[in-house]
Amino acid sequence: MGKDRTWKDLARPFVRPLPQWSVVAVAPPQQAVIASLRWDGQSVDVTADHTVASLKPLTIASSLDAGPHPVLEYRDSATGRLLGVLQLTRAASVAADNTSLTLYHVATGEHRCLGWPRRPWNTWLQNRVMRKHRASNHLNMEPAVAQQLMIAYLCPRPVILVSVDAPGHRNIFPMDLIGPLQRSGLFSLALRSTNVSVPTMREVRRVALSGIPAAMKDVVYQLSAHHKQPLADWAELPFPVRATRASGIPAVAPALRIRELAIVHSQELGSHTFFLGRIVADEPLAEGAQLHHTAGFHQAWRRRQGAAFAET
Ligand SMILES: Cc1cc2nc3c(=O)[nH]c(=O)nc-3n(C[C@H](O)[C@H](O)[C@H](O)COP(=O)(O)O)c2cc1C
């Protein structure tokens, strides 16, 4: 045993679960993990063409119609190693702006980031913690579904701040259930329908998306309160804002990239409102690592390979 490793360090994996989420710093777009949809002997890369559309029921969207029972696979891009799979069931299609998307419910899932017996043991420990805190867990999610959601985060998800600016309503809040649906040219946002800005977003149909540097982690978490309450004044933010070029929406001046989204469609899908839009302006501002979320078991696997993501 090395001098800096104590018995407590060695015992920790046996008594304490891995964190469900790991907050990491990754240069966008992430290329560490490749996602593929597999059906009828075909396999198509959907790394930039699948997003989470709702949490309850857990729903995945893609431009691809991959039949009634496709499999979504996540592989490490450097080694090709399988990290996890989600078995999907086609649920519906969405027609928007002269194109269409397919929605899938998640039937089952399994990750391969930990070996046996640590994998079932860690799942058991994590689920026990979730059941204990279920009353305070805002969506009251089943532990098995939360495990499937962690698998969907094997592709690290970038964090953005979404700004909304309308007469009588302004707001800015963090999101990571977002992303391009490449083949359709659409970009989606899955926002819990209780979010205070949902009605305004449906009405004004314009938002700014600021890509957030990893160093702004603490500020981003503070702004989570604005999922429930609007912002009183742009001047109260702890960073400077700059107006987007096209519509003058206040966005994050120190962002890596600011995009403007014109919303073309929105619909309620269980717990979340699924917004679809087109990027109508794109201002790349700086190079650097963006705040991302991935599953704790994914970061643990990378650490064992000596290839952990930087943490913030
Ligand atoms: C970094 C970050 C990203 C988030 N992304 C989303 C999102 O994409 N969609 C969403 O509806 N809520 C998102 N949230 C909000 C949280 O899920 C949660 O609703 C919010 O923090 C309020 O928590 P509470 O309901 O437990 O009080 C995000 C929060 C944070 C901090």
mmCIF file of C-alpha atoms in Angstrom, residues 12-283:
data_model
loop_
_atom_site.group_PDB
_atom_site.id
_atom_site.type_symbol
_atom_site.label_atom_id
_atom_site.label_comp_id
_atom_site.label_asym_id
_atom_site.label_seq_id
_atom_site.Cartn_x
_atom_site.Cartn_y
_atom_site.Cartn_z
ATOM 1 C CA ARG A 12 -14.419 3.197 0.142
ATOM 2 C CA PRO A 13 -15.692 1.437 -3.044
ATOM 3 C CA PHE A 14 -17.201 -1.314 -0.902
ATOM 4 C CA VAL A 15 -19.254 0.936 1.355
ATOM 5 C CA ARG A 16 -19.892 4.102 -0.631
ATOM 6 C CA PRO A 17 -21.405 4.346 -4.118
ATOM 7 C CA LEU A 18 -19.757 6.316 -6.894
ATOM 8 C CA PRO A 19 -21.312 9.751 -7.411
ATOM 9 C CA GLN A 20 -24.176 9.541 -9.915
ATOM 10 C CA TRP A 21 -22.861 12.547 -11.836
ATOM 11 C CA SER A 22 -19.409 13.822 -12.558
ATOM 12 C CA VAL A 23 -18.860 17.473 -13.529
ATOM 13 C CA VAL A 24 -16.057 17.582 -16.074
ATOM 14 C CA ALA A 25 -14.204 20.006 -18.354
ATOM 15 C CA VAL A 26 -14.198 18.965 -22.026
ATOM 16 C CA ALA A 27 -13.369 20.885 -25.218
ATOM 17 C CA PRO A 28 -16.547 20.913 -27.349
ATOM 18 C CA PRO A 29 -17.757 19.000 -29.241
ATOM 19 C CA GLN A 30 -16.905 15.969 -27.091
ATOM 20 C CA GLN A 31 -15.298 13.184 -29.118
ATOM 21 C CA ALA A 32 -14.437 10.759 -26.330
ATOM 22 C CA VAL A 33 -17.591 8.663 -26.764
ATOM 23 C CA ILE A 34 -19.406 7.604 -29.925
ATOM 24 C CA ALA A 35 -23.123 6.816 -29.862
ATOM 25 C CA SER A 36 -24.660 4.503 -32.481
ATOM 26 C CA LEU A 37 -28.191 3.351 -33.199
ATOM 27 C CA ARG A 38 -28.315 -0.321 -34.191
ATOM 28 C CA TRP A 39 -31.220 -2.084 -35.828
ATOM 29 C CA ASP A 40 -31.723 -4.845 -38.430
ATOM 30 C CA GLY A 41 -27.976 -5.356 -38.832
ATOM 31 C CA GLN A 42 -27.342 -1.637 -39.449
ATOM 32 C CA SER A 43 -25.368 0.715 -37.233
ATOM 33 C CA VAL A 44 -25.493 4.489 -37.663
ATOM 34 C CA ASP A 45 -23.475 7.124 -35.785
ATOM 35 C CA VAL A 46 -25.843 9.340 -33.774
ATOM 36 C CA THR A 47 -23.257 11.072 -31.560
ATOM 37 C CA ALA A 48 -24.621 14.425 -32.812
ATOM 38 C CA ASP A 49 -28.088 13.101 -33.579
ATOM 39 C CA HIS A 50 -29.725 11.997 -30.339
ATOM 40 C CA THR A 51 -30.858 13.881 -27.257
ATOM 41 C CA VAL A 52 -32.936 13.339 -24.137
ATOM 42 C CA ALA A 53 -36.468 14.634 -24.852
ATOM 43 C CA SER A 54 -38.093 13.978 -21.463
ATOM 44 C CA LEU A 55 -37.222 12.372 -18.132
ATOM 45 C CA LYS A 56 -40.631 10.989 -17.187
ATOM 46 C CA PRO A 57 -41.067 8.863 -19.209
ATOM 47 C CA LEU A 58 -37.375 8.697 -20.131
ATOM 48 C CA THR A 59 -37.447 9.555 -23.839
ATOM 49 C CA ILE A 60 -34.698 9.766 -26.466
ATOM 50 C CA ALA A 61 -35.125 11.737 -29.712
ATOM 51 C CA SER A 62 -33.239 11.240 -32.982
ATOM 52 C CA SER A 63 -33.682 12.250 -36.623
ATOM 53 C CA LEU A 64 -33.329 8.553 -37.465
ATOM 54 C CA ASP A 65 -36.260 6.179 -37.571
ATOM 55 C CA ALA A 66 -34.520 3.003 -36.478
ATOM 56 C CA GLY A 67 -37.560 0.739 -36.340
ATOM 57 C CA PRO A 68 -39.586 -0.505 -33.378
ATOM 58 C CA HIS A 69 -36.800 -1.872 -31.121
ATOM 59 C CA PRO A 70 -33.366 -0.343 -31.805
ATOM 60 C CA VAL A 71 -30.355 -0.414 -29.489
ATOM 61 C CA LEU A 72 -28.429 2.734 -28.569
ATOM 62 C CA GLU A 73 -24.757 1.893 -27.966
ATOM 63 C CA TYR A 74 -22.073 4.055 -26.376
ATOM 64 C CA ARG A 75 -18.430 3.198 -27.160
ATOM 65 C CA ASP A 76 -15.114 4.722 -26.155
ATOM 66 C CA SER A 77 -13.837 6.310 -29.371
ATOM 67 C CA ALA A 78 -10.142 5.578 -28.673
ATOM 68 C CA THR A 79 -10.513 1.822 -28.073
ATOM 69 C CA GLY A 80 -13.959 0.958 -29.466
ATOM 70 C CA ARG A 81 -14.822 -0.574 -26.105
ATOM 71 C CA LEU A 82 -18.536 -0.828 -25.303
ATOM 72 C CA LEU A 83 -19.387 1.403 -22.315
ATOM 73 C CA GLY A 84 -23.152 0.957 -22.174
ATOM 74 C CA VAL A 85 -26.361 0.185 -24.060
ATOM 75 C CA LEU A 86 -29.977 1.326 -23.922
ATOM 76 C CA GLN A 87 -32.716 -0.842 -25.432
ATOM 77 C CA LEU A 88 -35.268 1.493 -27.004
ATOM 78 C CA THR A 89 -38.891 1.179 -28.055
ATOM 79 C CA ARG A 90 -40.177 3.509 -30.762
ATOM 80 C CA ALA A 91 -42.949 5.634 -29.228
ATOM 81 C CA ALA A 92 -43.947 8.382 -31.688
ATOM 82 C CA SER A 93 -42.781 10.654 -34.431
ATOM 83 C CA VAL A 94 -42.744 14.445 -34.387
ATOM 84 C CA ALA A 95 -43.271 16.534 -37.509
ATOM 85 C CA ALA A 96 -41.741 20.017 -37.345
ATOM 86 C CA ASP A 97 -40.581 22.583 -39.885
ATOM 87 C CA ASN A 98 -40.694 20.249 -42.918
ATOM 88 C CA THR A 99 -38.783 17.464 -41.223
ATOM 89 C CA SER A 100 -39.466 14.716 -38.735
ATOM 90 C CA LEU A 101 -37.958 13.090 -35.677
ATOM 91 C CA THR A 102 -38.522 9.818 -33.890
ATOM 92 C CA LEU A 103 -39.104 9.528 -30.138
ATOM 93 C CA TYR A 104 -38.109 6.363 -28.278
ATOM 94 C CA HIS A 105 -38.845 5.232 -24.749
ATOM 95 C CA VAL A 106 -36.047 3.514 -22.865
ATOM 96 C CA ALA A 107 -36.996 -0.089 -22.084
ATOM 97 C CA THR A 108 -33.844 -1.315 -20.312
ATOM 98 C CA GLY A 109 -30.189 -0.414 -20.070
ATOM 99 C CA GLU A 110 -26.840 -1.668 -18.879
ATOM 100 C CA HIS A 111 -23.416 -0.090 -18.511
ATOM 101 C CA ARG A 112 -20.053 -1.866 -18.705
ATOM 102 C CA CYS A 113 -17.919 0.691 -16.887
ATOM 103 C CA LEU A 114 -17.389 -1.467 -13.793
ATOM 104 C CA GLY A 115 -16.572 -5.159 -13.618
ATOM 105 C CA TRP A 116 -18.347 -7.845 -11.628
ATOM 106 C CA PRO A 117 -19.126 -7.728 -8.694
ATOM 107 C CA ARG A 118 -18.540 -3.996 -8.382
ATOM 108 C CA ARG A 119 -21.163 -3.105 -11.017
ATOM 109 C CA PRO A 120 -24.230 -4.647 -9.293
ATOM 110 C CA TRP A 121 -22.893 -3.645 -5.882
ATOM 111 C CA ASN A 122 -22.448 0.015 -6.917
ATOM 112 C CA THR A 123 -25.938 0.007 -8.504
ATOM 113 C CA TRP A 124 -27.380 -1.385 -5.275
ATOM 114 C CA LEU A 125 -25.592 1.266 -3.167
ATOM 115 C CA GLN A 126 -26.648 4.096 -5.532
ATOM 116 C CA ASN A 127 -30.268 2.903 -5.640
ATOM 117 C CA ARG A 128 -30.363 2.668 -1.857
ATOM 118 C CA VAL A 129 -29.262 6.336 -1.591
ATOM 119 C CA MET A 130 -31.863 7.339 -4.216
ATOM 120 C CA ARG A 131 -34.684 5.549 -2.391
ATOM 121 C CA LYS A 132 -33.663 7.248 0.857
ATOM 122 C CA HIS A 133 -33.839 10.702 -0.763
ATOM 123 C CA ARG A 134 -36.793 10.004 -3.007
ATOM 124 C CA ALA A 135 -39.096 12.469 -1.250
ATOM 125 C CA SER A 136 -36.663 15.330 -1.969
ATOM 126 C CA ASN A 137 -35.823 14.105 -5.495
ATOM 127 C CA HIS A 138 -37.782 16.621 -7.574
ATOM 128 C CA LEU A 139 -38.996 14.151 -10.209
ATOM 129 C CA ASN A 140 -39.432 11.193 -7.871
ATOM 130 C CA MET A 141 -37.669 9.080 -10.487
ATOM 131 C CA GLU A 142 -37.508 5.292 -10.151
ATOM 132 C CA PRO A 143 -33.895 4.279 -9.346
ATOM 133 C CA ALA A 144 -33.857 1.935 -12.385
ATOM 134 C CA VAL A 145 -34.779 4.876 -14.645
ATOM 135 C CA ALA A 146 -32.131 7.102 -13.034
ATOM 136 C CA GLN A 147 -29.596 4.335 -13.857
ATOM 137 C CA GLN A 148 -30.750 4.431 -17.511
ATOM 138 C CA LEU A 149 -30.401 8.232 -17.515
ATOM 139 C CA MET A 150 -26.787 7.879 -16.302
ATOM 140 C CA ILE A 151 -26.148 5.612 -19.319
ATOM 141 C CA ALA A 152 -27.562 8.330 -21.598
ATOM 142 C CA TYR A 153 -24.911 10.640 -20.065
ATOM 143 C CA LEU A 154 -22.060 8.355 -21.233
ATOM 144 C CA CYS A 155 -21.762 10.909 -24.046
ATOM 145 C CA PRO A 156 -20.736 13.849 -21.827
ATOM 146 C CA ARG A 157 -23.475 16.498 -22.074
ATOM 147 C CA PRO A 158 -22.416 20.144 -22.484
ATOM 148 C CA VAL A 159 -23.911 22.703 -20.103
ATOM 149 C CA ILE A 160 -25.286 25.958 -21.485
ATOM 150 C CA LEU A 161 -27.093 28.942 -20.003
ATOM 151 C CA VAL A 162 -30.365 29.710 -21.767
ATOM 152 C CA SER A 163 -31.463 33.379 -21.804
ATOM 153 C CA VAL A 164 -35.035 34.526 -22.356
ATOM 154 C CA ASP A 165 -35.865 38.205 -22.798
ATOM 155 C CA ALA A 166 -39.385 39.521 -23.348
ATOM 156 C CA PRO A 167 -41.358 42.530 -22.150
ATOM 157 C CA GLY A 168 -42.157 41.747 -18.509
ATOM 158 C CA HIS A 169 -40.097 38.540 -18.324
ATOM 159 C CA ARG A 170 -36.355 37.934 -18.337
ATOM 160 C CA ASN A 171 -34.471 34.864 -17.236
ATOM 161 C CA ILE A 172 -31.285 32.810 -17.501
ATOM 162 C CA PHE A 173 -30.899 29.197 -16.323
ATOM 163 C CA PRO A 174 -28.639 26.166 -16.931
ATOM 164 C CA MET A 175 -29.546 23.272 -19.232
ATOM 165 C CA ASP A 176 -27.847 20.085 -20.395
ATOM 166 C CA LEU A 177 -30.774 18.123 -21.880
ATOM 167 C CA ILE A 178 -30.004 19.809 -25.160
ATOM 168 C CA GLY A 179 -28.355 19.186 -28.454
ATOM 169 C CA PRO A 180 -28.286 18.994 -32.185
ATOM 170 C CA LEU A 181 -30.386 16.468 -34.087
ATOM 171 C CA GLN A 182 -27.943 16.671 -36.942
ATOM 172 C CA ARG A 183 -29.718 15.043 -39.884
ATOM 173 C CA SER A 184 -32.871 17.134 -39.375
ATOM 174 C CA GLY A 185 -30.921 20.362 -38.803
ATOM 175 C CA LEU A 186 -32.947 20.928 -35.618
ATOM 176 C CA PHE A 187 -31.666 21.656 -32.105
ATOM 177 C CA SER A 188 -33.673 20.524 -29.070
ATOM 178 C CA LEU A 189 -34.178 21.639 -25.467
ATOM 179 C CA ALA A 190 -35.973 19.429 -22.917
ATOM 180 C CA LEU A 191 -37.250 21.700 -20.179
ATOM 181 C CA ARG A 192 -39.287 20.619 -17.204
ATOM 182 C CA SER A 193 -42.780 22.006 -17.783
ATOM 183 C CA THR A 194 -42.763 23.604 -14.313
ATOM 184 C CA ASN A 195 -39.950 25.963 -15.446
ATOM 185 C CA VAL A 196 -41.172 29.542 -14.993
ATOM 186 C CA SER A 197 -40.056 30.621 -18.500
ATOM 187 C CA VAL A 198 -41.825 27.900 -20.515
ATOM 188 C CA PRO A 199 -44.910 30.039 -21.393
ATOM 189 C CA THR A 200 -42.716 32.991 -22.483
ATOM 190 C CA MET A 201 -40.475 30.735 -24.587
ATOM 191 C CA ARG A 202 -43.540 29.313 -26.339
ATOM 192 C CA GLU A 203 -44.700 32.853 -27.040
ATOM 193 C CA VAL A 204 -41.527 34.731 -28.091
ATOM 194 C CA ARG A 205 -39.899 31.688 -29.759
ATOM 195 C CA ARG A 206 -36.365 33.060 -29.399
ATOM 196 C CA VAL A 207 -33.655 32.187 -26.873
ATOM 197 C CA ALA A 208 -29.899 32.659 -26.607
ATOM 198 C CA LEU A 209 -27.674 29.675 -25.769
ATOM 199 C CA SER A 210 -24.336 30.471 -24.090
ATOM 200 C CA GLY A 211 -21.697 27.692 -23.964
ATOM 201 C CA ILE A 212 -20.207 27.885 -20.489
ATOM 202 C CA PRO A 213 -16.488 27.663 -19.637
ATOM 203 C CA ALA A 214 -15.717 24.980 -17.047
ATOM 204 C CA ALA A 215 -14.397 27.635 -14.649
ATOM 205 C CA MET A 216 -17.928 29.081 -14.271
ATOM 206 C CA LYS A 217 -19.284 25.951 -12.554
ATOM 207 C CA ASP A 218 -20.280 27.597 -9.250
ATOM 208 C CA VAL A 219 -22.137 30.476 -10.933
ATOM 209 C CA VAL A 220 -24.018 28.027 -13.158
ATOM 210 C CA TYR A 221 -25.224 25.985 -10.198
ATOM 211 C CA GLN A 222 -26.406 29.160 -8.439
ATOM 212 C CA LEU A 223 -28.470 30.089 -11.501
ATOM 213 C CA SER A 224 -30.347 26.803 -11.183
ATOM 214 C CA ALA A 225 -32.742 28.719 -8.876
ATOM 215 C CA HIS A 226 -33.998 30.504 -12.011
ATOM 216 C CA HIS A 227 -35.747 27.371 -13.204
ATOM 217 C CA LYS A 228 -38.325 28.430 -10.608
ATOM 218 C CA GLN A 229 -38.089 32.224 -10.478
ATOM 219 C CA PRO A 230 -37.439 34.790 -13.206
ATOM 220 C CA LEU A 231 -34.502 37.174 -13.142
ATOM 221 C CA ALA A 232 -35.271 40.643 -11.774
ATOM 222 C CA ASP A 233 -32.518 42.511 -13.620
ATOM 223 C CA TRP A 234 -29.698 41.513 -16.000
ATOM 224 C CA ALA A 235 -27.417 43.783 -13.952
ATOM 225 C CA GLU A 236 -27.732 41.467 -10.927
ATOM 226 C CA LEU A 237 -25.777 38.649 -12.644
ATOM 227 C CA PRO A 238 -22.233 38.007 -11.366
ATOM 228 C CA PHE A 239 -20.790 38.220 -14.923
ATOM 229 C CA PRO A 240 -21.132 40.754 -17.759
ATOM 230 C CA VAL A 241 -23.735 40.159 -20.469
ATOM 231 C CA ARG A 242 -23.529 40.940 -24.181
ATOM 232 C CA ALA A 243 -26.418 41.279 -26.604
ATOM 233 C CA THR A 244 -26.748 38.586 -29.275
ATOM 234 C CA ARG A 245 -26.102 39.899 -32.774
ATOM 235 C CA ALA A 246 -29.437 38.967 -34.343
ATOM 236 C CA SER A 247 -32.047 39.760 -31.663
ATOM 237 C CA GLY A 248 -30.138 41.561 -28.921
ATOM 238 C CA ILE A 249 -30.907 38.949 -26.238
ATOM 239 C CA PRO A 250 -28.584 39.380 -23.234
ATOM 240 C CA ALA A 251 -26.178 36.400 -23.176
ATOM 241 C CA VAL A 252 -23.038 35.485 -21.229
ATOM 242 C CA ALA A 253 -20.125 37.743 -22.290
ATOM 243 C CA PRO A 254 -17.418 35.282 -21.119
ATOM 244 C CA ALA A 255 -19.134 32.364 -22.980
ATOM 245 C CA LEU A 256 -17.160 30.112 -25.339
ATOM 246 C CA ARG A 257 -19.899 30.425 -27.928
ATOM 247 C CA ILE A 258 -23.259 32.184 -28.184
ATOM 248 C CA ARG A 259 -25.995 30.845 -30.429
ATOM 249 C CA GLU A 260 -29.496 32.071 -31.059
ATOM 250 C CA LEU A 261 -32.283 29.540 -31.384
ATOM 251 C CA ALA A 262 -35.508 30.256 -33.292
ATOM 252 C CA ILE A 263 -38.080 27.883 -31.791
ATOM 253 C CA VAL A 264 -40.223 26.177 -34.426
ATOM 254 C CA HIS A 265 -42.074 23.599 -32.337
ATOM 255 C CA SER A 266 -42.877 22.729 -28.731
ATOM 256 C CA GLN A 267 -44.886 19.976 -27.121
ATOM 257 C CA GLU A 268 -45.339 18.454 -23.707
ATOM 258 C CA LEU A 269 -43.866 14.984 -23.298
ATOM 259 C CA GLY A 270 -44.706 13.809 -19.789
ATOM 260 C CA SER A 271 -42.665 15.827 -17.277
ATOM 261 C CA HIS A 272 -40.886 17.998 -19.867
ATOM 262 C CA THR A 273 -41.661 20.439 -22.655
ATOM 263 C CA PHE A 274 -39.698 19.456 -25.750
ATOM 264 C CA PHE A 275 -38.629 22.521 -27.758
ATOM 265 C CA LEU A 276 -37.257 22.242 -31.285
ATOM 266 C CA GLY A 277 -35.571 25.112 -33.048
ATOM 267 C CA ARG A 278 -33.104 26.190 -35.669
ATOM 268 C CA ILE A 279 -29.817 27.909 -34.894
ATOM 269 C CA VAL A 280 -30.142 31.281 -36.642
ATOM 270 C CA ALA A 281 -26.930 32.926 -35.416
ATOM 271 C CA ASP A 282 -23.680 31.480 -34.122
ATOM 272 C CA GLU A 283 -20.876 33.502 -32.537
#
